[in-house]
mmCIF file of C-alpha atoms in Angstrom:
data_model
loop_
_atom_site.group_PDB
_atom_site.id
_atom_site.type_symbol
_atom_site.label_atom_id
_atom_site.label_comp_id
_atom_site.label_asym_id
_atom_site.label_seq_id
_atom_site.Cartn_x
_atom_site.Cartn_y
_atom_site.Cartn_z
ATOM 1 C CA MET A 1 50.830 30.963 15.666
ATOM 2 C CA PHE A 2 48.602 28.769 17.838
ATOM 3 C CA ARG A 3 45.999 26.072 17.312
ATOM 4 C CA ILE A 4 42.417 27.253 17.385
ATOM 5 C CA VAL A 5 39.473 24.955 18.151
ATOM 6 C CA LEU A 6 36.071 26.442 17.707
ATOM 7 C CA ALA A 7 33.830 24.932 20.324
ATOM 8 C CA ALA A 8 31.599 22.053 19.375
ATOM 9 C CA PHE A 9 28.467 23.028 17.525
ATOM 10 C CA VAL A 10 25.453 21.256 16.040
ATOM 11 C CA LEU A 11 26.363 20.000 12.589
ATOM 12 C CA VAL A 12 23.600 17.818 11.249
ATOM 13 C CA ALA A 13 20.783 15.580 12.403
ATOM 14 C CA SER A 14 22.735 12.506 13.371
ATOM 15 C CA THR A 15 22.202 9.070 14.473
ATOM 16 C CA LEU A 16 22.033 6.097 16.675
ATOM 17 C CA SER A 17 25.098 3.946 16.677
ATOM 18 C CA ALA A 18 25.024 1.346 13.912
ATOM 19 C CA ALA A 19 24.663 -2.160 15.134
ATOM 20 C CA ALA A 20 28.121 -3.787 15.277
ATOM 21 C CA PHE A 21 28.640 -6.795 12.990
ATOM 22 C CA GLU A 22 29.914 -9.842 14.799
ATOM 23 C CA THR A 23 31.609 -11.770 12.062
ATOM 24 C CA ARG A 24 32.394 -15.462 12.210
ATOM 25 C CA ALA A 25 35.450 -14.894 10.039
ATOM 26 C CA GLY A 26 38.848 -15.269 11.609
ATOM 27 C CA ALA A 27 39.881 -11.921 10.052
ATOM 28 C CA ALA A 28 37.817 -9.369 8.162
ATOM 29 C CA PHE A 29 37.898 -5.845 6.746
ATOM 30 C CA VAL A 30 34.890 -3.928 5.425
ATOM 31 C CA MET A 31 35.225 -0.542 3.749
ATOM 32 C CA ASP A 32 32.766 1.884 2.159
ATOM 33 C CA GLN A 33 34.740 2.581 -0.984
ATOM 34 C CA THR A 34 32.733 5.685 -1.875
ATOM 35 C CA THR A 35 33.880 7.539 1.255
ATOM 36 C CA GLY A 36 36.843 5.440 2.392
ATOM 37 C CA THR A 37 35.127 4.797 5.745
ATOM 38 C CA VAL A 38 36.224 1.596 7.516
ATOM 39 C CA LEU A 39 33.111 -0.217 8.764
ATOM 40 C CA LEU A 40 34.684 -3.338 10.200
ATOM 41 C CA ASN A 41 38.226 -4.317 11.222
ATOM 42 C CA LYS A 42 38.935 -7.705 12.740
ATOM 43 C CA ASN A 43 42.612 -8.770 12.697
ATOM 44 C CA ALA A 44 42.750 -6.886 9.449
ATOM 45 C CA ASP A 45 46.517 -6.208 9.531
ATOM 46 C CA ALA A 46 47.607 -9.740 10.427
ATOM 47 C CA PRO A 47 49.585 -11.363 7.602
ATOM 48 C CA LEU A 48 47.704 -14.557 6.807
ATOM 49 C CA PRO A 49 47.731 -17.201 4.096
ATOM 50 C CA PRO A 50 45.500 -15.676 1.358
ATOM 51 C CA ALA A 51 44.997 -18.761 -0.809
ATOM 52 C CA SER A 52 43.629 -17.827 -4.247
ATOM 53 C CA MET A 53 42.685 -14.346 -3.168
ATOM 54 C CA SER A 54 46.335 -13.463 -3.834
ATOM 55 C CA LYS A 55 45.639 -14.062 -7.529
ATOM 56 C CA LEU A 56 44.246 -10.493 -7.488
ATOM 57 C CA MET A 57 47.854 -9.263 -7.300
ATOM 58 C CA THR A 58 48.823 -11.351 -10.365
ATOM 59 C CA LEU A 59 45.804 -9.861 -12.140
ATOM 60 C CA TYR A 60 46.694 -6.307 -11.181
ATOM 61 C CA MET A 61 50.204 -6.677 -12.610
ATOM 62 C CA ALA A 62 48.843 -8.369 -15.701
ATOM 63 C CA PHE A 63 46.365 -5.496 -16.247
ATOM 64 C CA GLU A 64 49.253 -3.028 -15.922
ATOM 65 C CA ALA A 65 51.212 -4.996 -18.466
ATOM 66 C CA VAL A 66 48.298 -4.985 -20.948
ATOM 67 C CA ARG A 67 47.907 -1.254 -20.495
ATOM 68 C CA ARG A 68 51.631 -0.748 -21.202
ATOM 69 C CA GLY A 69 51.397 -2.826 -24.317
ATOM 70 C CA LYS A 70 53.787 -5.263 -25.818
ATOM 71 C CA ALA A 71 55.992 -2.533 -27.297
ATOM 72 C CA ASP A 72 56.832 -1.376 -23.758
ATOM 73 C CA GLY A 73 57.543 -4.767 -22.308
ATOM 74 C CA GLY A 74 53.922 -5.537 -21.519
ATOM 75 C CA LEU A 75 51.306 -7.764 -22.986
ATOM 76 C CA ASP A 76 48.660 -7.698 -25.692
ATOM 77 C CA LEU A 77 45.291 -9.290 -25.051
ATOM 78 C CA ASN A 78 45.521 -11.312 -28.266
ATOM 79 C CA GLU A 79 49.045 -12.363 -27.638
ATOM 80 C CA LEU A 80 49.609 -16.142 -27.334
ATOM 81 C CA LEU A 81 51.728 -17.272 -24.382
ATOM 82 C CA PRO A 82 53.351 -20.697 -24.092
ATOM 83 C CA VAL A 83 52.383 -23.178 -21.336
ATOM 84 C CA SER A 84 55.397 -24.625 -19.567
ATOM 85 C CA GLU A 85 55.725 -27.937 -17.781
ATOM 86 C CA HIS A 86 55.858 -26.038 -14.548
ATOM 87 C CA ALA A 87 52.529 -24.424 -15.249
ATOM 88 C CA GLN A 88 50.908 -27.755 -16.175
ATOM 89 C CA SER A 89 52.283 -29.389 -13.047
ATOM 90 C CA TYR A 90 50.160 -27.317 -10.636
ATOM 91 C CA GLY A 91 47.216 -29.034 -8.979
ATOM 92 C CA GLY A 92 44.201 -27.433 -7.445
ATOM 93 C CA SER A 93 42.046 -25.055 -9.438
ATOM 94 C CA SER A 94 43.017 -25.263 -13.106
ATOM 95 C CA MET A 95 42.294 -24.374 -16.681
ATOM 96 C CA PHE A 96 43.773 -27.833 -17.504
ATOM 97 C CA LEU A 97 46.359 -26.281 -19.789
ATOM 98 C CA ARG A 98 48.783 -28.581 -21.562
ATOM 99 C CA SER A 99 52.512 -28.103 -21.723
ATOM 100 C CA GLY A 100 53.591 -26.864 -25.159
ATOM 101 C CA GLU A 101 50.323 -25.243 -26.184
ATOM 102 C CA THR A 102 49.786 -21.497 -26.425
ATOM 103 C CA VAL A 103 46.883 -19.531 -24.927
ATOM 104 C CA SER A 104 45.806 -15.922 -25.399
ATOM 105 C CA VAL A 105 46.351 -13.407 -22.678
ATOM 106 C CA GLU A 106 42.626 -12.637 -22.579
ATOM 107 C CA ASP A 107 41.716 -16.285 -22.048
ATOM 108 C CA LEU A 108 44.352 -16.571 -19.334
ATOM 109 C CA LEU A 109 42.927 -13.506 -17.520
ATOM 110 C CA ARG A 110 39.440 -14.970 -17.627
ATOM 111 C CA GLY A 111 40.842 -18.338 -16.602
ATOM 112 C CA ILE A 112 42.327 -16.734 -13.465
ATOM 113 C CA ILE A 113 39.249 -14.656 -12.602
ATOM 114 C CA VAL A 114 36.429 -17.092 -13.331
ATOM 115 C CA VAL A 115 37.862 -20.570 -12.773
ATOM 116 C CA SER A 116 40.837 -19.561 -10.550
ATOM 117 C CA GLY A 117 43.375 -21.335 -12.748
ATOM 118 C CA ASN A 118 46.705 -21.863 -10.920
ATOM 119 C CA ASP A 119 48.233 -22.882 -14.243
ATOM 120 C CA ALA A 120 47.089 -19.687 -15.913
ATOM 121 C CA CYS A 121 48.755 -17.644 -13.153
ATOM 122 C CA VAL A 122 52.048 -19.340 -13.866
ATOM 123 C CA VAL A 123 51.825 -18.699 -17.599
ATOM 124 C CA ILE A 124 51.302 -14.983 -16.955
ATOM 125 C CA ALA A 125 54.024 -14.945 -14.289
ATOM 126 C CA GLU A 126 56.653 -16.589 -16.489
ATOM 127 C CA ALA A 127 55.879 -14.202 -19.343
ATOM 128 C CA LEU A 128 56.362 -11.073 -17.156
ATOM 129 C CA SER A 129 59.108 -12.338 -14.826
ATOM 130 C CA PRO A 130 62.512 -10.681 -15.240
ATOM 131 C CA ASP A 131 64.191 -14.123 -15.131
ATOM 132 C CA GLY A 132 61.357 -16.148 -16.678
ATOM 133 C CA THR A 133 60.495 -17.920 -13.405
ATOM 134 C CA GLU A 134 57.420 -17.820 -11.269
ATOM 135 C CA TYR A 135 59.467 -16.901 -8.183
ATOM 136 C CA GLY A 136 61.046 -14.022 -10.043
ATOM 137 C CA PHE A 137 57.516 -12.717 -10.740
ATOM 138 C CA ALA A 138 56.600 -13.240 -7.099
ATOM 139 C CA ARG A 139 59.434 -10.926 -6.048
ATOM 140 C CA MET A 140 58.008 -8.286 -8.422
ATOM 141 C CA MET A 141 54.597 -8.813 -6.826
ATOM 142 C CA THR A 142 55.996 -8.048 -3.403
ATOM 143 C CA GLN A 143 57.765 -4.933 -4.561
ATOM 144 C CA ARG A 144 54.714 -3.624 -6.401
ATOM 145 C CA ALA A 145 52.476 -4.408 -3.419
ATOM 146 C CA GLN A 146 54.672 -2.252 -1.212
ATOM 147 C CA GLN A 147 54.461 0.604 -3.715
ATOM 148 C CA LEU A 148 50.671 0.356 -3.495
ATOM 149 C CA GLY A 149 50.758 0.648 0.324
ATOM 150 C CA MET A 150 50.227 -3.055 0.971
ATOM 151 C CA ASN A 151 52.739 -3.446 3.792
ATOM 152 C CA ASN A 152 51.700 -6.850 5.116
ATOM 153 C CA SER A 153 51.987 -8.797 1.883
ATOM 154 C CA THR A 154 54.774 -11.131 0.774
ATOM 155 C CA PHE A 155 54.424 -13.328 -2.297
ATOM 156 C CA ILE A 156 56.300 -16.596 -2.919
ATOM 157 C CA ASN A 157 54.235 -17.668 -5.985
ATOM 158 C CA ALA A 158 51.718 -16.237 -8.403
ATOM 159 C CA SER A 159 48.627 -18.213 -7.428
ATOM 160 C CA GLY A 160 48.406 -18.407 -3.669
ATOM 161 C CA TRP A 161 49.427 -22.062 -3.562
ATOM 162 C CA PRO A 162 50.235 -22.922 0.084
ATOM 163 C CA GLN A 163 53.844 -22.032 0.703
ATOM 164 C CA THR A 164 55.646 -20.826 3.835
ATOM 165 C CA GLY A 165 55.967 -17.057 3.880
ATOM 166 C CA HIS A 166 53.225 -16.348 1.277
ATOM 167 C CA VAL A 167 50.955 -13.994 3.195
ATOM 168 C CA MET A 168 48.602 -11.031 2.861
ATOM 169 C CA SER A 169 46.507 -9.048 5.325
ATOM 170 C CA MET A 170 42.821 -8.431 4.849
ATOM 171 C CA ARG A 171 43.415 -4.682 4.709
ATOM 172 C CA ASP A 172 45.969 -5.210 1.952
ATOM 173 C CA LEU A 173 43.471 -7.228 -0.040
ATOM 174 C CA ALA A 174 40.896 -4.445 0.334
ATOM 175 C CA ILE A 175 43.500 -1.942 -0.843
ATOM 176 C CA LEU A 176 44.125 -4.177 -3.855
ATOM 177 C CA ALA A 177 40.450 -4.591 -4.611
ATOM 178 C CA ASP A 178 39.986 -0.838 -4.461
ATOM 179 C CA ARG A 179 42.847 -0.291 -6.910
ATOM 180 C CA LEU A 180 41.533 -2.935 -9.309
ATOM 181 C CA ILE A 181 38.105 -1.323 -9.379
ATOM 182 C CA THR A 182 39.482 2.202 -9.621
ATOM 183 C CA ASP A 183 42.461 1.759 -11.897
ATOM 184 C CA PHE A 184 41.088 -0.747 -14.385
ATOM 185 C CA PRO A 185 37.429 -0.060 -15.155
ATOM 186 C CA GLU A 186 37.888 -1.593 -18.577
ATOM 187 C CA PHE A 187 38.813 -4.963 -17.045
ATOM 188 C CA TYR A 188 36.722 -4.974 -13.873
ATOM 189 C CA PRO A 189 33.545 -6.297 -15.574
ATOM 190 C CA MET A 190 35.365 -9.613 -16.046
ATOM 191 C CA PHE A 191 34.998 -10.222 -12.308
ATOM 192 C CA ALA A 192 31.228 -10.363 -12.653
ATOM 193 C CA GLU A 193 31.337 -13.159 -15.264
ATOM 194 C CA THR A 194 29.795 -16.332 -13.841
ATOM 195 C CA GLU A 195 31.092 -18.788 -16.453
ATOM 196 C CA PHE A 196 34.078 -19.312 -18.685
ATOM 197 C CA PRO A 197 33.955 -22.555 -20.642
ATOM 198 C CA PHE A 198 37.499 -22.358 -21.965
ATOM 199 C CA ASP A 199 37.769 -24.477 -25.101
ATOM 200 C CA ASN A 200 34.952 -26.609 -23.624
ATOM 201 C CA ARG A 201 37.803 -28.515 -22.127
ATOM 202 C CA VAL A 202 36.304 -29.300 -18.715
ATOM 203 C CA PRO A 203 32.620 -28.242 -18.608
ATOM 204 C CA SER A 204 32.412 -29.124 -14.903
ATOM 205 C CA ASN A 205 35.115 -26.512 -14.131
ATOM 206 C CA SER A 206 33.684 -23.516 -15.979
ATOM 207 C CA ARG A 207 31.690 -21.791 -13.180
ATOM 208 C CA ASN A 208 32.805 -18.868 -11.036
ATOM 209 C CA ARG A 209 33.055 -19.926 -7.405
ATOM 210 C CA ASN A 210 32.087 -16.429 -6.118
ATOM 211 C CA PRO A 211 28.740 -17.034 -4.373
ATOM 212 C CA VAL A 212 27.702 -13.312 -4.076
ATOM 213 C CA LEU A 213 27.471 -12.735 -7.844
ATOM 214 C CA THR A 214 24.035 -14.402 -8.085
ATOM 215 C CA MET A 215 22.479 -13.106 -4.798
ATOM 216 C CA GLY A 216 20.869 -10.009 -6.218
ATOM 217 C CA ILE A 217 22.714 -7.680 -3.776
ATOM 218 C CA GLY A 218 24.694 -5.689 -6.310
ATOM 219 C CA ALA A 219 27.833 -7.834 -6.083
ATOM 220 C CA ASP A 220 30.144 -7.768 -9.078
ATOM 221 C CA GLY A 221 33.452 -9.233 -7.885
ATOM 222 C CA LEU A 222 36.135 -10.177 -6.917
ATOM 223 C CA LYS A 223 37.794 -13.467 -5.877
ATOM 224 C CA THR A 224 37.304 -16.487 -3.609
ATOM 225 C CA GLY A 225 40.058 -18.441 -1.897
ATOM 226 C CA HIS A 226 40.379 -21.732 -0.033
ATOM 227 C CA THR A 227 43.069 -23.940 1.331
ATOM 228 C CA GLN A 228 43.077 -26.232 4.329
ATOM 229 C CA GLU A 229 45.356 -23.816 6.196
ATOM 230 C CA ALA A 230 43.524 -20.592 5.285
ATOM 231 C CA GLY A 231 39.943 -21.864 5.403
ATOM 232 C CA TYR A 232 37.366 -20.269 3.061
ATOM 233 C CA GLY A 233 37.753 -16.644 2.135
ATOM 234 C CA LEU A 234 36.426 -14.018 -0.183
ATOM 235 C CA VAL A 235 37.328 -10.573 -1.477
ATOM 236 C CA GLY A 236 34.034 -9.082 -2.565
ATOM 237 C CA SER A 237 32.484 -5.873 -3.727
ATOM 238 C CA ALA A 238 28.928 -4.720 -4.187
ATOM 239 C CA LYS A 239 27.359 -1.542 -5.492
ATOM 240 C CA GLN A 240 23.929 -0.235 -4.558
ATOM 241 C CA GLY A 241 22.922 3.170 -5.776
ATOM 242 C CA ASP A 242 25.826 5.585 -5.487
ATOM 243 C CA ARG A 243 27.616 3.533 -2.847
ATOM 244 C CA ARG A 244 30.109 0.710 -3.257
ATOM 245 C CA VAL A 245 31.307 -1.586 -0.445
ATOM 246 C CA ILE A 246 34.470 -3.682 -0.457
ATOM 247 C CA PHE A 247 34.819 -6.589 2.043
ATOM 248 C CA VAL A 248 37.401 -9.232 2.781
ATOM 249 C CA ILE A 249 36.855 -12.246 4.986
ATOM 250 C CA THR A 250 38.894 -15.374 5.700
ATOM 251 C CA GLY A 251 38.935 -18.364 7.956
ATOM 252 C CA LEU A 252 35.390 -19.596 7.405
ATOM 253 C CA GLU A 253 34.853 -23.358 7.809
ATOM 254 C CA THR A 254 32.612 -24.118 4.753
ATOM 255 C CA THR A 255 31.561 -22.693 1.453
ATOM 256 C CA ALA A 256 28.067 -22.257 2.855
ATOM 257 C CA ALA A 257 29.424 -20.230 5.780
ATOM 258 C CA ARG A 258 31.429 -18.085 3.388
ATOM 259 C CA ALA A 259 28.350 -17.353 1.271
ATOM 260 C CA GLN A 260 26.147 -16.617 4.277
ATOM 261 C CA GLU A 261 28.721 -14.338 5.889
ATOM 262 C CA SER A 262 29.311 -12.444 2.654
ATOM 263 C CA GLN A 263 25.626 -11.809 2.117
ATOM 264 C CA ALA A 264 25.143 -10.740 5.736
ATOM 265 C CA ILE A 265 28.056 -8.287 5.585
ATOM 266 C CA VAL A 266 26.793 -6.645 2.349
ATOM 267 C CA ASN A 267 23.269 -6.291 3.765
ATOM 268 C CA TRP A 268 24.597 -4.865 7.026
ATOM 269 C CA ALA A 269 26.911 -2.402 5.303
ATOM 270 C CA PHE A 270 24.161 -0.962 3.159
ATOM 271 C CA ARG A 271 21.351 -1.003 5.698
ATOM 272 C CA GLN A 272 23.121 0.194 8.806
ATOM 273 C CA PHE A 273 24.922 3.109 7.127
ATOM 274 C CA ALA A 274 23.734 5.885 4.817
ATOM 275 C CA MET A 275 25.181 8.895 3.046
ATOM 276 C CA ARG A 276 24.454 12.280 4.598
ATOM 277 C CA ASP A 277 24.857 15.797 3.138
ATOM 278 C CA ILE A 278 26.415 17.969 5.818
ATOM 279 C CA GLY A 279 27.489 20.972 3.774
ATOM 280 C CA LYS A 280 27.524 22.461 0.293
ATOM 281 C CA ALA A 281 30.602 23.809 -1.514
ATOM 282 C CA GLY A 282 31.196 27.384 -0.327
ATOM 283 C CA GLN A 283 29.261 26.995 2.889
ATOM 284 C CA GLU A 284 30.947 28.940 5.706
ATOM 285 C CA PHE A 285 31.633 27.082 8.977
ATOM 286 C CA ALA A 286 33.836 29.660 10.755
ATOM 287 C CA LYS A 287 35.929 32.762 10.396
ATOM 288 C CA ALA A 288 39.665 32.904 11.151
ATOM 289 C CA ASP A 289 41.681 35.905 12.211
ATOM 290 C CA VAL A 290 44.241 37.057 9.632
ATOM 291 C CA TRP A 291 47.787 38.161 10.443
ATOM 292 C CA MET A 292 49.052 41.195 8.619
ATOM 293 C CA GLY A 293 46.305 41.111 5.954
ATOM 294 C CA SER A 294 44.162 43.648 4.174
ATOM 295 C CA SER A 295 41.170 42.088 5.923
ATOM 296 C CA PRO A 296 41.126 41.114 9.629
ATOM 297 C CA GLN A 297 39.319 37.805 8.978
ATOM 298 C CA VAL A 298 38.760 35.140 6.305
ATOM 299 C CA GLY A 299 35.913 32.722 6.014
ATOM 300 C CA LEU A 300 36.509 28.951 6.323
ATOM 301 C CA VAL A 301 34.236 27.259 3.820
ATOM 302 C CA ALA A 302 33.611 23.787 2.494
ATOM 303 C CA ALA A 303 35.912 23.036 -0.437
ATOM 304 C CA GLU A 304 33.243 20.952 -2.069
ATOM 305 C CA ASP A 305 29.943 19.353 -1.252
ATOM 306 C CA MET A 306 30.371 17.380 1.971
ATOM 307 C CA ASN A 307 28.905 13.881 1.827
ATOM 308 C CA VAL A 308 29.846 11.533 4.640
ATOM 309 C CA LEU A 309 28.748 8.067 5.749
ATOM 310 C CA MET A 310 26.730 7.893 8.952
ATOM 311 C CA PRO A 311 24.819 5.273 10.919
ATOM 312 C CA ALA A 312 21.430 5.165 9.185
ATOM 313 C CA LEU A 313 18.958 5.666 12.019
ATOM 314 C CA ALA A 314 18.545 9.399 12.645
ATOM 315 C CA ASP A 315 18.029 10.041 16.367
ATOM 316 C CA ARG A 316 19.889 13.047 17.692
ATOM 317 C CA GLU A 317 22.334 15.785 16.713
ATOM 318 C CA ILE A 318 26.048 15.342 16.254
ATOM 319 C CA GLU A 319 28.683 17.874 17.275
ATOM 320 C CA ALA A 320 31.714 18.963 15.274
ATOM 321 C CA GLU A 321 34.722 21.187 15.676
ATOM 322 C CA VAL A 322 36.456 23.518 13.280
ATOM 323 C CA VAL A 323 40.183 23.241 13.843
ATOM 324 C CA PHE A 324 42.853 25.474 12.314
ATOM 325 C CA THR A 325 46.166 27.053 13.200
ATOM 326 C CA GLY A 326 45.804 30.783 13.587
ATOM 327 C CA PRO A 327 46.012 33.627 13.131
ATOM 328 C CA ILE A 328 46.572 32.917 9.454
ATOM 329 C CA GLU A 329 49.309 34.919 7.834
ATOM 330 C CA ALA A 330 48.514 36.883 4.680
ATOM 331 C CA PRO A 331 48.650 36.738 1.753
ATOM 332 C CA ILE A 332 45.897 34.158 1.389
ATOM 333 C CA ALA A 333 44.510 32.871 -1.881
ATOM 334 C CA LYS A 334 40.937 31.856 -2.291
ATOM 335 C CA GLY A 335 40.758 28.080 -1.997
ATOM 336 C CA ASP A 336 43.858 27.715 0.171
ATOM 337 C CA PRO A 337 43.388 24.856 2.658
ATOM 338 C CA LEU A 338 43.180 26.484 6.102
ATOM 339 C CA GLY A 339 41.475 24.101 8.457
ATOM 340 C CA GLU A 340 39.323 21.028 8.992
ATOM 341 C CA LEU A 341 35.840 20.170 10.153
ATOM 342 C CA VAL A 342 36.307 17.329 12.656
ATOM 343 C CA PHE A 343 33.644 14.982 14.042
ATOM 344 C CA THR A 344 33.262 11.413 15.120
ATOM 345 C CA PRO A 345 29.936 9.671 14.423
ATOM 346 C CA GLU A 346 29.251 7.088 17.051
ATOM 347 C CA GLY A 347 30.601 3.705 15.979
ATOM 348 C CA LEU A 348 32.773 5.095 13.149
ATOM 349 C CA PRO A 349 36.305 6.510 12.979
ATOM 350 C CA GLU A 350 37.011 10.219 13.302
ATOM 351 C CA MET A 351 36.229 12.175 10.143
ATOM 352 C CA ARG A 352 38.188 15.255 9.037
ATOM 353 C CA LEU A 353 36.901 17.324 6.102
ATOM 354 C CA PRO A 354 38.913 20.182 4.548
ATOM 355 C CA LEU A 355 37.932 23.848 4.878
ATOM 356 C CA VAL A 356 39.404 26.473 2.546
ATOM 357 C CA ALA A 357 39.576 30.249 2.296
ATOM 358 C CA ASP A 358 36.482 31.910 0.885
ATOM 359 C CA GLN A 359 38.378 34.861 -0.665
ATOM 360 C CA ASP A 360 41.795 36.333 -1.511
ATOM 361 C CA VAL A 361 43.325 38.292 1.399
ATOM 362 C CA PRO A 362 46.403 40.250 0.191
ATOM 363 C CA SER A 363 49.001 41.505 2.616
ATOM 364 C CA GLY A 364 47.830 44.711 4.334
ATOM 365 C CA GLY A 365 49.409 48.092 4.481
ATOM 366 C CA PHE A 366 51.337 49.463 7.465
ATOM 367 C CA VAL A 367 48.299 50.622 9.468
ATOM 368 C CA SER A 368 46.290 47.426 9.011
ATOM 369 C CA ARG A 369 49.310 45.319 9.857
ATOM 370 C CA MET A 370 49.913 47.245 13.123
ATOM 371 C CA MET A 371 46.251 46.971 14.078
ATOM 372 C CA THR A 372 46.287 43.179 13.422
ATOM 373 C CA ALA A 373 49.420 42.758 15.460
ATOM 374 C CA ALA A 374 47.946 44.677 18.387
ATOM 375 C CA MET A 375 44.663 42.762 18.228
ATOM 376 C CA VAL A 376 46.414 39.372 18.242
ATOM 377 C CA LEU A 377 48.681 40.458 21.096
ATOM 378 C CA VAL A 378 45.697 41.476 23.255
ATOM 379 C CA THR A 379 43.858 38.239 22.428
ATOM 380 C CA THR A 380 46.875 36.148 23.300
ATOM 381 C CA LEU A 381 47.342 37.912 26.672
ATOM 382 C CA ILE A 382 43.680 37.351 27.514
ATOM 383 C CA GLN A 383 43.239 33.775 26.317
ATOM 384 C CA GLY A 384 46.695 32.359 26.588
ATOM 385 C CA PRO A 385 48.435 30.274 23.910
ATOM 386 C CA GLU A 386 45.373 28.020 23.349
ATOM 387 C CA GLY A 387 42.486 30.108 21.963
ATOM 388 C CA GLN A 388 38.938 28.900 22.145
ATOM 389 C CA SER A 389 35.686 30.564 21.105
#
């Protein structure tokens, strides 16, 4: 067997390179969620203090607990949880909970999302912790984050309160935002709520600090963060048409800078890039030789409609390669993954789209198998171990 690369060919009317975005953030990560395309990466894997943006991990675990239900060690939205002295002792953003009172899980979730309550995080943490402590819950957070592929995150508390060793990367926060949107559609609308006047306790602290929610750019989440060490940050998401963008920024100097940078990133991500149809399901891109099959070749076709993100300004043609390892040994079943369509739009990472067999190819009889073997031998002698056509 040897690797076959079909020479570059014109794929689709392509594009000028999208204008790069020069962010003022100390670290940033922007992803087109619809396609998984990374649009911007600036220090995105550096473990940094996440401030209140790390509350998203507490929320993820709380949503999981609600979905499990109380009978399976989880939570019920109407369940009342007690407020401890430790929870009340937290400063910073708060629901102004009082030690000894009880609060429903649903109110606590909204208190974390909308008013960024540190105290609410602790109440949830102590309820779910294996030892009843916030730090015990933080250890669970770290373990669960690793299971989700968040390899640059370590949690010391449930709220993002400044503490040595409590860190997350911007890429990890984007992974987490993606999972929150995808895994919990029933809870995600909470992130778009602009006000939560809990018990009318502190009317001045009832507004969501997320500036993008009211900008008219399709934003519907997720969470702001700020400490002196971390600066101003935001995990955000916006949806326009069929596309959704997730972005994470940190290290801005003011709330105004955070709002301006967020708006600029969203506008750039939607205006500079566009979806392109490059192939329909079943469209053939190449044929591959078959080893010992009833047919000498099999078509390599698109497994499904191919929609990819490209720089928006059409200008010239883009080239692509079909790559597979061949000849392909029979038997082959229709739909078997056999190769990839590979191309790199200027200014974006390499893209690899799967190609599959267009038909069944059973093992051949003696004559066809001998003919195939002879053909492959001659081809190998002529072309050498690396075939190209």
